PDB file of C-alpha atoms in Angstrom:
ATOM      1  CA  MET I   1      -0.015   0.074   0.032  1.00 50.00           C
ATOM      2  CA  ASN I   2       1.384   3.405  -0.953  1.00 54.00           C
ATOM      3  CA  PHE I   3       0.763   5.385   2.177  1.00 53.00           C
ATOM      4  CA  ARG I   4       2.442   8.661   0.694  1.00 61.00           C
ATOM      5  CA  ARG I   5      -0.033   8.501  -2.094  1.00 60.00           C
ATOM      6  CA  ILE I   6      -2.940   8.180   0.329  1.00 54.00           C
ATOM      7  CA  GLU I   7      -1.603  11.097   2.374  1.00 57.00           C
ATOM      8  CA  TRP I   8      -1.506  13.209  -0.734  1.00 56.00           C
ATOM      9  CA  ILE I   9      -5.072  12.258  -1.675  1.00 54.00           C
ATOM     10  CA  PHE I  10      -6.357  13.248   1.850  1.00 51.00           C
ATOM     11  CA  PHE I  11      -4.235  16.499   1.683  1.00 56.00           C
ATOM     12  CA  LEU I  12      -5.811  17.408  -1.688  1.00 56.00           C
ATOM     13  CA  ALA I  13      -9.320  16.527  -0.451  1.00 49.00           C
ATOM     14  CA  PHE I  14      -8.906  18.897   2.560  1.00 50.00           C
ATOM     15  CA  ILE I  15      -7.730  21.728   0.371  1.00 60.00           C
ATOM     16  CA  VAL I  16     -10.686  21.245  -2.030  1.00 48.00           C
ATOM     17  CA  LEU I  17     -13.061  21.194   1.037  1.00 44.00           C
ATOM     18  CA  ASP I  18     -11.416  24.326   2.510  1.00 51.00           C
ATOM     19  CA  ILE I  19     -11.837  26.093  -0.888  1.00 56.00           C
ATOM     20  CA  PHE I  20     -15.474  25.062  -1.059  1.00 44.00           C
ATOM     21  CA  LEU I  21     -16.203  26.293   2.474  1.00 42.00           C
ATOM     22  CA  ILE I  22     -14.419  29.584   1.833  1.00 48.00           C
ATOM     23  CA  PHE I  23     -16.262  30.050  -1.382  1.00 46.00           C
ATOM     24  CA  THR I  24     -19.655  29.289   0.261  1.00 42.00           C
ATOM     25  CA  TYR I  25     -18.947  31.637   3.178  1.00 41.00           C
ATOM     26  CA  PHE I  26     -18.111  34.592   0.905  1.00 42.00           C
ATOM     27  CA  GLN I  27     -21.067  33.868  -1.367  1.00 45.00           C
ATOM     28  CA  GLN I  28     -23.497  33.912   1.519  1.00 43.00           C
ATOM     29  CA  ASN I  29     -22.059  37.120   2.916  1.00 42.00           C
ATOM     30  CA  TRP I  30     -22.044  38.641  -0.465  1.00 44.00           C
ATOM     31  CA  SER I  31     -25.786  37.888  -0.750  1.00 39.00           C
ATOM     32  CA  VAL I  32     -26.495  39.455   2.646  1.00 36.00           C
ATOM     33  CA  VAL I  33     -24.566  42.601   1.698  1.00 38.00           C
ATOM     34  CA  SER I  34     -26.283  42.744  -1.689  1.00 38.00           C
ATOM     35  CA  ILE I  35     -29.740  42.538  -0.073  1.00 35.00           C
ATOM     36  CA  LYS I  36     -28.773  45.129   2.602  1.00 41.00           C
ATOM     37  CA  ASN I  37     -27.474  47.432  -0.055  1.00 42.00           C
ATOM     38  CA  SER I  38     -30.573  47.008  -2.135  1.00 41.00           C
ATOM     39  CA  ASN I  39     -32.748  47.869   0.761  1.00 58.00           C
ATOM     40  CA  GLN I  40     -30.660  50.922   1.538  1.00 60.00           C
ATOM     41  CA  GLY I  41     -30.924  51.969  -2.063  1.00 65.00           C
ATOM     42  CA  ALA I  42     -34.675  51.618  -1.969  1.00 74.00           C
ATOM     43  CA  ASN I  43     -34.998  53.684   1.287  1.00 76.00           C
ATOM     44  CA  GLU I  44     -32.723  56.449  -0.159  1.00 83.00           C
ATOM     45  CA  THR I  45     -35.075  56.609  -3.193  1.00 86.00           C
ATOM     46  CA  ILE I  46     -38.029  56.986  -0.945  1.00 87.00           C
ATOM     47  CA  MET I  47     -36.332  59.544   1.174  1.00 85.00           C
ATOM     48  CA  LYS I  48     -35.607  61.571  -2.074  1.00 89.00           C
ATOM     49  CA  SER I  49     -39.358  61.357  -2.903  1.00 91.00           C
ATOM     50  CA  ILE I  50     -40.195  62.623   0.625  1.00 92.00           C
ATOM     51  CA  ARG I  51     -37.964  65.658  -0.043  1.00 91.00           C
ATOM     52  CA  ASN I  52     -39.411  66.163  -3.506  1.00 91.00           C
ATOM     53  CA  ASP I  53     -42.958  66.327  -1.935  1.00 92.00           C
ATOM     54  CA  GLN I  54     -41.771  69.191   0.218  1.00 93.00           C
ATOM     55  CA  ILE I  55     -41.926  67.116   3.388  1.00 94.00           C
ATOM     56  CA  GLU I  56     -39.577  68.368   6.109  1.00 95.00           C
ATOM     57  CA  ILE I  57     -38.343  66.048   8.846  1.00 93.00           C
ATOM     58  CA  ASN I  58     -37.157  67.986  11.714  1.00 85.00           C
ATOM     59  CA  PRO I  59     -35.633  65.170  13.939  1.00 83.00           C
ATOM     60  CA  ILE I  60     -32.595  63.405  12.626  1.00 89.00           C
ATOM     61  CA  LEU I  61     -33.960  59.932  12.115  1.00 93.00           C
ATOM     62  CA  SER I  62     -32.217  56.981  13.671  1.00 95.00           C
ATOM     63  CA  ASN I  63     -31.696  53.882  11.529  1.00 93.00           C
ATOM     64  CA  ARG I  64     -31.106  51.610  14.524  1.00 95.00           C
ATOM     65  CA  ALA I  65     -33.646  49.173  15.747  1.00 95.00           C
ATOM     66  CA  SER I  66     -34.911  49.384  19.303  1.00 95.00           C
ATOM     67  CA  GLU I  67     -36.466  46.869  21.700  1.00 96.00           C
ATOM     68  CA  GLY I  68     -39.871  46.377  23.325  1.00 96.00           C
ATOM     69  CA  TYR I  69     -42.204  43.979  24.915  1.00 96.00           C
ATOM     70  CA  TYR I  70     -45.836  42.639  24.690  1.00 96.00           C
ATOM     71  CA  LEU I  71     -47.203  43.856  28.061  1.00 96.00           C
ATOM     72  CA  ALA I  72     -50.364  43.246  29.991  1.00 95.00           C
ATOM     73  CA  SER I  73     -52.119  45.050  32.887  1.00 93.00           C
ATOM     74  CA  PRO I  74     -54.775  43.127  34.732  1.00 89.00           C
ATOM     75  CA  PRO I  75     -58.028  44.857  35.745  1.00 80.00           C
ATOM     76  CA  ASN I  76     -57.495  47.113  38.788  1.00 72.00           C
ATOM     77  CA  SER I  77     -60.469  49.223  38.636  1.00 67.00           C
ATOM     78  CA  ASP I  78     -60.768  50.212  42.241  1.00 78.00           C
ATOM     79  CA  ASP I  79     -57.103  51.150  42.837  1.00 87.00           C
ATOM     80  CA  LEU I  80     -57.357  54.807  42.173  1.00 92.00           C
ATOM     81  CA  LYS I  81     -60.723  55.127  43.937  1.00 92.00           C
ATOM     82  CA  ASN I  82     -59.535  53.345  47.047  1.00 92.00           C
ATOM     83  CA  LYS I  83     -56.376  55.447  47.309  1.00 94.00           C
ATOM     84  CA  ALA I  84     -58.251  58.581  46.688  1.00 95.00           C
ATOM     85  CA  ASP I  85     -60.553  57.732  49.693  1.00 93.00           C
ATOM     86  CA  THR I  86     -57.523  57.449  51.982  1.00 94.00           C
ATOM     87  CA  ASP I  87     -54.691  59.599  50.535  1.00 95.00           C
ATOM     88  CA  LEU I  88     -56.044  62.624  48.662  1.00 96.00           C
ATOM     89  CA  ARG I  89     -56.224  66.053  50.416  1.00 93.00           C
ATOM     90  CA  TYR I  90     -56.870  69.466  49.128  1.00 92.00           C
ATOM     91  CA  VAL I  91     -58.528  67.824  46.093  1.00 96.00           C
ATOM     92  CA  THR I  92     -62.269  67.310  45.392  1.00 97.00           C
ATOM     93  CA  TRP I  93     -62.607  64.276  43.196  1.00 97.00           C
ATOM     94  CA  THR I  94     -64.987  62.001  41.379  1.00 96.00           C
ATOM     95  CA  TYR I  95     -64.413  58.510  39.871  1.00 95.00           C
ATOM     96  CA  ASN I  96     -66.050  56.997  36.835  1.00 92.00           C
ATOM     97  CA  ASP I  97     -65.102  54.459  34.215  1.00 87.00           C
ATOM     98  CA  HIS I  98     -61.568  53.836  35.577  1.00 89.00           C
ATOM     99  CA  LYS I  99     -60.848  57.633  35.433  1.00 94.00           C
ATOM    100  CA  LEU I 100     -60.191  59.909  38.452  1.00 96.00           C
ATOM    101  CA  THR I 101     -61.184  63.631  37.988  1.00 97.00           C
ATOM    102  CA  GLY I 102     -59.766  65.992  40.585  1.00 97.00           C
ATOM    103  CA  ASP I 103     -60.147  69.717  41.262  1.00 97.00           C
ATOM    104  CA  PHE I 104     -57.635  71.527  43.357  1.00 97.00           C
ATOM    105  CA  THR I 105     -59.148  73.474  46.338  1.00 95.00           C
ATOM    106  CA  THR I 106     -56.304  75.978  45.779  1.00 95.00           C
ATOM    107  CA  LEU I 107     -55.397  76.837  42.254  1.00 96.00           C
ATOM    108  CA  ILE I 108     -51.761  76.302  41.199  1.00 97.00           C
ATOM    109  CA  LYS I 109     -50.070  79.121  39.327  1.00 97.00           C
ATOM    110  CA  ILE I 110     -47.774  78.244  36.400  1.00 96.00           C
ATOM    111  CA  ASN I 111     -44.812  80.525  36.631  1.00 93.00           C
ATOM    112  CA  ASP I 112     -43.118  79.434  33.374  1.00 95.00           C
ATOM    113  CA  SER I 113     -45.623  78.525  30.657  1.00 93.00           C
ATOM    114  CA  ASP I 114     -42.725  77.079  28.506  1.00 94.00           C
ATOM    115  CA  ASN I 115     -41.626  74.789  31.295  1.00 97.00           C
ATOM    116  CA  PRO I 116     -44.708  73.968  33.399  1.00 97.00           C
ATOM    117  CA  GLN I 117     -42.987  70.869  34.796  1.00 97.00           C
ATOM    118  CA  LYS I 118     -40.907  73.183  36.954  1.00 97.00           C
ATOM    119  CA  THR I 119     -44.047  73.917  38.883  1.00 97.00           C
ATOM    120  CA  LEU I 120     -45.897  70.617  38.484  1.00 98.00           C
ATOM    121  CA  ASN I 121     -43.142  68.037  39.188  1.00 98.00           C
ATOM    122  CA  SER I 122     -43.507  68.732  42.945  1.00 97.00           C
ATOM    123  CA  VAL I 123     -47.281  68.493  42.727  1.00 97.00           C
ATOM    124  CA  VAL I 124     -47.027  65.147  40.864  1.00 98.00           C
ATOM    125  CA  ASP I 125     -44.644  63.712  43.493  1.00 97.00           C
ATOM    126  CA  ASP I 126     -47.002  64.824  46.438  1.00 97.00           C
ATOM    127  CA  ALA I 127     -49.015  61.676  47.268  1.00 96.00           C
ATOM    128  CA  SER I 128     -51.639  63.807  49.030  1.00 96.00           C
ATOM    129  CA  LEU I 129     -52.370  65.522  45.669  1.00 97.00           C
ATOM    130  CA  ILE I 130     -51.611  62.816  43.018  1.00 97.00           C
ATOM    131  CA  ILE I 131     -51.879  59.069  43.345  1.00 96.00           C
ATOM    132  CA  HIS I 132     -48.992  57.051  41.966  1.00 96.00           C
ATOM    133  CA  GLY I 133     -47.400  60.348  40.847  1.00 97.00           C
ATOM    134  CA  LYS I 134     -43.908  58.897  40.772  1.00 96.00           C
ATOM    135  CA  ASP I 135     -45.008  56.566  37.980  1.00 97.00           C
ATOM    136  CA  TYR I 136     -45.396  59.517  35.585  1.00 98.00           C
ATOM    137  CA  ALA I 137     -43.098  61.855  33.630  1.00 98.00           C
ATOM    138  CA  TYR I 138     -43.758  65.190  31.925  1.00 98.00           C
ATOM    139  CA  SER I 139     -44.415  64.934  28.225  1.00 97.00           C
ATOM    140  CA  LYS I 140     -43.605  68.110  26.269  1.00 96.00           C
ATOM    141  CA  GLU I 141     -44.745  66.592  23.073  1.00 94.00           C
ATOM    142  CA  LEU I 142     -48.227  65.871  24.156  1.00 95.00           C
ATOM    143  CA  SER I 143     -48.761  69.012  26.130  1.00 96.00           C
ATOM    144  CA  SER I 144     -50.353  72.255  24.989  1.00 94.00           C
ATOM    145  CA  LYS I 145     -51.265  75.681  26.328  1.00 93.00           C
ATOM    146  CA  ASN I 146     -54.356  74.390  28.057  1.00 96.00           C
ATOM    147  CA  THR I 147     -53.443  70.855  28.812  1.00 98.00           C
ATOM    148  CA  ILE I 148     -50.232  69.542  30.414  1.00 98.00           C
ATOM    149  CA  VAL I 149     -49.695  65.888  30.092  1.00 98.00           C
ATOM    150  CA  TYR I 150     -47.713  63.452  32.175  1.00 98.00           C
ATOM    151  CA  THR I 151     -47.383  59.923  30.878  1.00 98.00           C
ATOM    152  CA  GLN I 152     -47.046  56.749  32.837  1.00 98.00           C
ATOM    153  CA  MET I 153     -43.573  55.192  32.201  1.00 97.00           C
ATOM    154  CA  VAL I 154     -42.978  51.513  31.676  1.00 96.00           C
ATOM    155  CA  HIS I 155     -39.575  50.032  30.854  1.00 94.00           C
ATOM    156  CA  GLY I 156     -38.342  53.497  30.324  1.00 95.00           C
ATOM    157  CA  LYS I 157     -40.927  54.413  27.662  1.00 97.00           C
ATOM    158  CA  PRO I 158     -44.076  56.466  27.975  1.00 98.00           C
ATOM    159  CA  ILE I 159     -47.636  55.256  27.504  1.00 97.00           C
ATOM    160  CA  TYR I 160     -49.127  57.275  24.578  1.00 95.00           C
ATOM    161  CA  THR I 161     -52.801  56.347  25.151  1.00 92.00           C
ATOM    162  CA  PRO I 162     -55.180  57.747  27.871  1.00 93.00           C
ATOM    163  CA  GLU I 163     -55.089  54.435  29.877  1.00 93.00           C
ATOM    164  CA  GLY I 164     -51.788  55.598  31.381  1.00 95.00           C
ATOM    165  CA  GLN I 165     -51.923  59.343  31.432  1.00 97.00           C
ATOM    166  CA  LEU I 166     -52.275  62.234  33.912  1.00 98.00           C
ATOM    167  CA  ARG I 167     -53.647  65.464  32.311  1.00 98.00           C
ATOM    168  CA  PHE I 168     -53.823  68.791  34.005  1.00 98.00           C
ATOM    169  CA  THR I 169     -56.194  71.517  32.877  1.00 98.00           C
ATOM    170  CA  VAL I 170     -54.876  74.983  32.704  1.00 98.00           C
ATOM    171  CA  LYS I 171     -57.096  78.125  32.681  1.00 97.00           C
ATOM    172  CA  GLY I 172     -55.717  81.643  32.729  1.00 95.00           C
ATOM    173  CA  GLY I 173     -52.262  80.571  33.772  1.00 95.00           C
ATOM    174  CA  TYR I 174     -53.544  78.449  36.728  1.00 97.00           C
ATOM    175  CA  VAL I 175     -53.861  74.634  37.083  1.00 98.00           C
ATOM    176  CA  VAL I 176     -57.414  74.033  38.169  1.00 98.00           C
ATOM    177  CA  GLY I 177     -57.558  70.217  38.158  1.00 98.00           C
ATOM    178  CA  TYR I 178     -56.705  67.033  36.429  1.00 98.00           C
ATOM    179  CA  THR I 179     -57.850  63.676  35.029  1.00 98.00           C
ATOM    180  CA  GLN I 180     -55.925  60.546  35.722  1.00 97.00           C
ATOM    181  CA  ARG I 181     -55.829  56.889  34.511  1.00 96.00           C
ATOM    182  CA  HIS I 182     -53.292  54.350  35.758  1.00 95.00           C
ATOM    183  CA  LEU I 183     -52.238  50.893  34.707  1.00 94.00           C
ATOM    184  CA  ALA I 184     -51.124  48.635  37.573  1.00 90.00           C
ATOM    185  CA  LYS I 185     -49.147  45.448  37.926  1.00 91.00           C
ATOM    186  CA  ILE I 186     -47.845  45.662  34.337  1.00 93.00           C
ATOM    187  CA  HIS I 187     -46.041  42.440  33.296  1.00 93.00           C
ATOM    188  CA  GLN I 188     -44.294  41.087  30.289  1.00 94.00           C
ATOM    189  CA  LEU I 189     -46.030  38.548  28.047  1.00 92.00           C
ATOM    190  CA  ARG I 190     -43.031  37.588  25.893  1.00 89.00           C
ATOM    191  CA  GLU I 191     -39.326  38.070  25.820  1.00 92.00           C
ATOM    192  CA  VAL I 192     -37.890  41.341  24.493  1.00 94.00           C
ATOM    193  CA  LYS I 193     -38.220  41.695  20.722  1.00 96.00           C
ATOM    194  CA  LYS I 194     -36.594  44.061  18.124  1.00 97.00           C
ATOM    195  CA  THR I 195     -38.603  46.910  16.632  1.00 97.00           C
ATOM    196  CA  ILE I 196     -38.295  48.693  13.367  1.00 97.00           C
ATOM    197  CA  SER I 197     -36.132  51.790  13.303  1.00 96.00           C
ATOM    198  CA  GLN I 198     -37.419  55.343  13.593  1.00 96.00           C
ATOM    199  CA  ARG I 199     -36.393  56.014  10.086  1.00 95.00           C
ATOM    200  CA  ARG I 200     -38.240  52.932   8.743  1.00 95.00           C
ATOM    201  CA  ALA I 201     -41.379  54.045  10.624  1.00 96.00           C
ATOM    202  CA  VAL I 202     -41.431  57.355   8.709  1.00 96.00           C
ATOM    203  CA  ILE I 203     -40.707  55.654   5.325  1.00 95.00           C
ATOM    204  CA  LEU I 204     -43.707  53.263   5.935  1.00 95.00           C
ATOM    205  CA  LEU I 205     -46.002  56.194   6.899  1.00 96.00           C
ATOM    206  CA  TYR I 206     -45.093  57.865   3.655  1.00 95.00           C
ATOM    207  CA  GLN I 207     -45.637  54.671   1.686  1.00 94.00           C
ATOM    208  CA  TYR I 208     -49.120  54.383   3.382  1.00 94.00           C
ATOM    209  CA  ASN I 209     -49.822  57.918   2.125  1.00 94.00           C
ATOM    210  CA  LYS I 210     -50.186  59.104   5.787  1.00 95.00           C
ATOM    211  CA  ILE I 211     -47.778  61.963   5.352  1.00 95.00           C
ATOM    212  CA  PRO I 212     -49.207  64.744   3.088  1.00 94.00           C
ATOM    213  CA  ALA I 213     -47.166  66.899   0.813  1.00 95.00           C
ATOM    214  CA  ASN I 214     -45.950  70.262   2.051  1.00 95.00           C
ATOM    215  CA  SER I 215     -45.874  69.154   5.668  1.00 96.00           C
ATOM    216  CA  THR I 216     -43.387  68.796   8.515  1.00 96.00           C
ATOM    217  CA  VAL I 217     -42.753  65.796  10.663  1.00 96.00           C
ATOM    218  CA  LYS I 218     -42.387  67.440  14.039  1.00 96.00           C
ATOM    219  CA  TRP I 219     -41.356  64.450  16.133  1.00 96.00           C
ATOM    220  CA  VAL I 220     -41.151  60.628  16.077  1.00 97.00           C
ATOM    221  CA  LYS I 221     -41.327  58.893  19.536  1.00 96.00           C
ATOM    222  CA  LEU I 222     -41.367  55.275  20.639  1.00 97.00           C
ATOM    223  CA  GLY I 223     -43.797  54.442  23.460  1.00 97.00           C
ATOM    224  CA  TYR I 224     -46.408  51.956  24.536  1.00 98.00           C
ATOM    225  CA  THR I 225     -50.021  51.903  23.234  1.00 96.00           C
ATOM    226  CA  LYS I 226     -53.083  49.888  24.031  1.00 94.00           C
ATOM    227  CA  LEU I 227     -53.528  47.242  21.461  1.00 93.00           C
ATOM    228  CA  LEU I 228     -56.641  45.454  22.831  1.00 91.00           C
ATOM    229  CA  THR I 229     -58.420  44.138  25.923  1.00 90.00           C
ATOM    230  CA  ALA I 230     -58.262  40.370  26.409  1.00 88.00           C
ATOM    231  CA  ASN I 231     -59.836  38.617  29.395  1.00 86.00           C
ATOM    232  CA  ASN I 232     -60.139  42.074  31.040  1.00 86.00           C
ATOM    233  CA  ASN I 233     -56.467  42.626  30.651  1.00 91.00           C
ATOM    234  CA  THR I 234     -55.136  45.682  28.873  1.00 93.00           C
ATOM    235  CA  ILE I 235     -52.539  44.542  26.260  1.00 95.00           C
ATOM    236  CA  LEU I 236     -49.833  47.079  25.306  1.00 96.00           C
ATOM    237  CA  ILE I 237     -47.295  47.029  22.501  1.00 97.00           C
ATOM    238  CA  PRO I 238     -44.470  49.447  21.514  1.00 98.00           C
ATOM    239  CA  THR I 239     -45.545  51.917  18.803  1.00 98.00           C
ATOM    240  CA  TRP I 240     -43.912  54.715  16.841  1.00 98.00           C
ATOM    241  CA  ASN I 241     -45.915  57.826  17.504  1.00 97.00           C
ATOM    242  CA  VAL I 242     -45.542  60.620  14.934  1.00 97.00           C
ATOM    243  CA  LYS I 243     -46.748  64.327  14.903  1.00 96.00           C
ATOM    244  CA  ILE I 244     -47.230  65.857  11.489  1.00 96.00           C
ATOM    245  CA  LYS I 245     -48.120  69.436  10.814  1.00 96.00           C
ATOM    246  CA  SER I 246     -49.414  70.810   7.434  1.00 95.00           C
ATOM    247  CA  ASP I 247     -47.305  73.749   6.338  1.00 94.00           C
ATOM    248  CA  SER I 248     -50.233  75.331   4.533  1.00 90.00           C
ATOM    249  CA  SER I 249     -53.245  74.862   6.822  1.00 93.00           C
ATOM    250  CA  GLY I 250     -51.386  74.378  10.138  1.00 94.00           C
ATOM    251  CA  ILE I 251     -53.534  71.261  10.822  1.00 94.00           C
ATOM    252  CA  VAL I 252     -51.772  68.856  13.128  1.00 94.00           C
ATOM    253  CA  GLN I 253     -52.185  65.021  12.753  1.00 94.00           C
ATOM    254  CA  TYR I 254     -50.901  62.202  14.977  1.00 94.00           C
ATOM    255  CA  ARG I 255     -50.027  58.882  13.421  1.00 96.00           C
ATOM    256  CA  ARG I 256     -49.140  55.630  15.047  1.00 96.00           C
ATOM    257  CA  LEU I 257     -47.501  52.385  13.838  1.00 96.00           C
ATOM    258  CA  ASN I 258     -46.981  49.014  15.460  1.00 97.00           C
ATOM    259  CA  ALA I 259     -43.259  49.108  16.107  1.00 97.00           C
ATOM    260  CA  PHE I 260     -42.923  45.326  15.648  1.00 97.00           C
ATOM    261  CA  THR I 261     -44.703  44.966  12.375  1.00 95.00           C
ATOM    262  CA  GLY I 262     -44.939  48.445  10.949  1.00 96.00           C
ATOM    263  CA  ALA I 263     -48.702  48.258  10.546  1.00 95.00           C
ATOM    264  CA  ILE I 264     -50.733  51.412  10.884  1.00 94.00           C
ATOM    265  CA  MET I 265     -52.755  51.697  14.052  1.00 91.00           C
ATOM    266  CA  ASP I 266     -55.928  53.749  13.631  1.00 74.00           C
ATOM    267  CA  ASP I 267     -57.526  55.275  16.745  1.00 58.00           C
TER     268      ASP I 267
END
């Protein structure tokens, strides 16, 4: 038996196998790069169309995916009412349909209308005035001259629907009262999941014809929104929330997309 010949055969076989594996590896990676470049090229074409339609995007859009959860909050309809009975002072209140409505016995003056949180943060943190106040954070994006909005925070993100919001009413520079909804015992239904990027969300909105020509995208924010109610549980998902203002009429529209799938969510 010619062992040297056998050694050469195995040696050549290993070389051929290595060449095949290297070729396969580069071919696969080249395919991934080609698909990625193709998608990038398509996105750049759409962004050019957006600019041609005189649509201005004020924020610099991130192309990075974020993360989020499917969340659930069980029914806890008496929580606000029970705590209002025992904790609230200097507030006259009513409770109906999971919403607490409070009126301050002493009106609160807003000293800086551009930064109302400077006055209201201490009010929100006062358990005798606001229940679960530490669960909320000021939202400049959702606030207006007559309504100052604080959103309940979950996993570092705001809740963009009324189920988790605290809304103060302002009249003549004074806060006269508020309405409040609160989601309790929020828990994860699934493991963390990647979302589409901020940039992708705007591109999809444009493709859905939800961004009119001659308008400005004022902000694009990621937060949680009620998806549905199942077995009396409120189900929340991450959504991209977008404010769009018409340059000609001044009309403001708010749009929302499922951050997992990119599907439009109509109110």
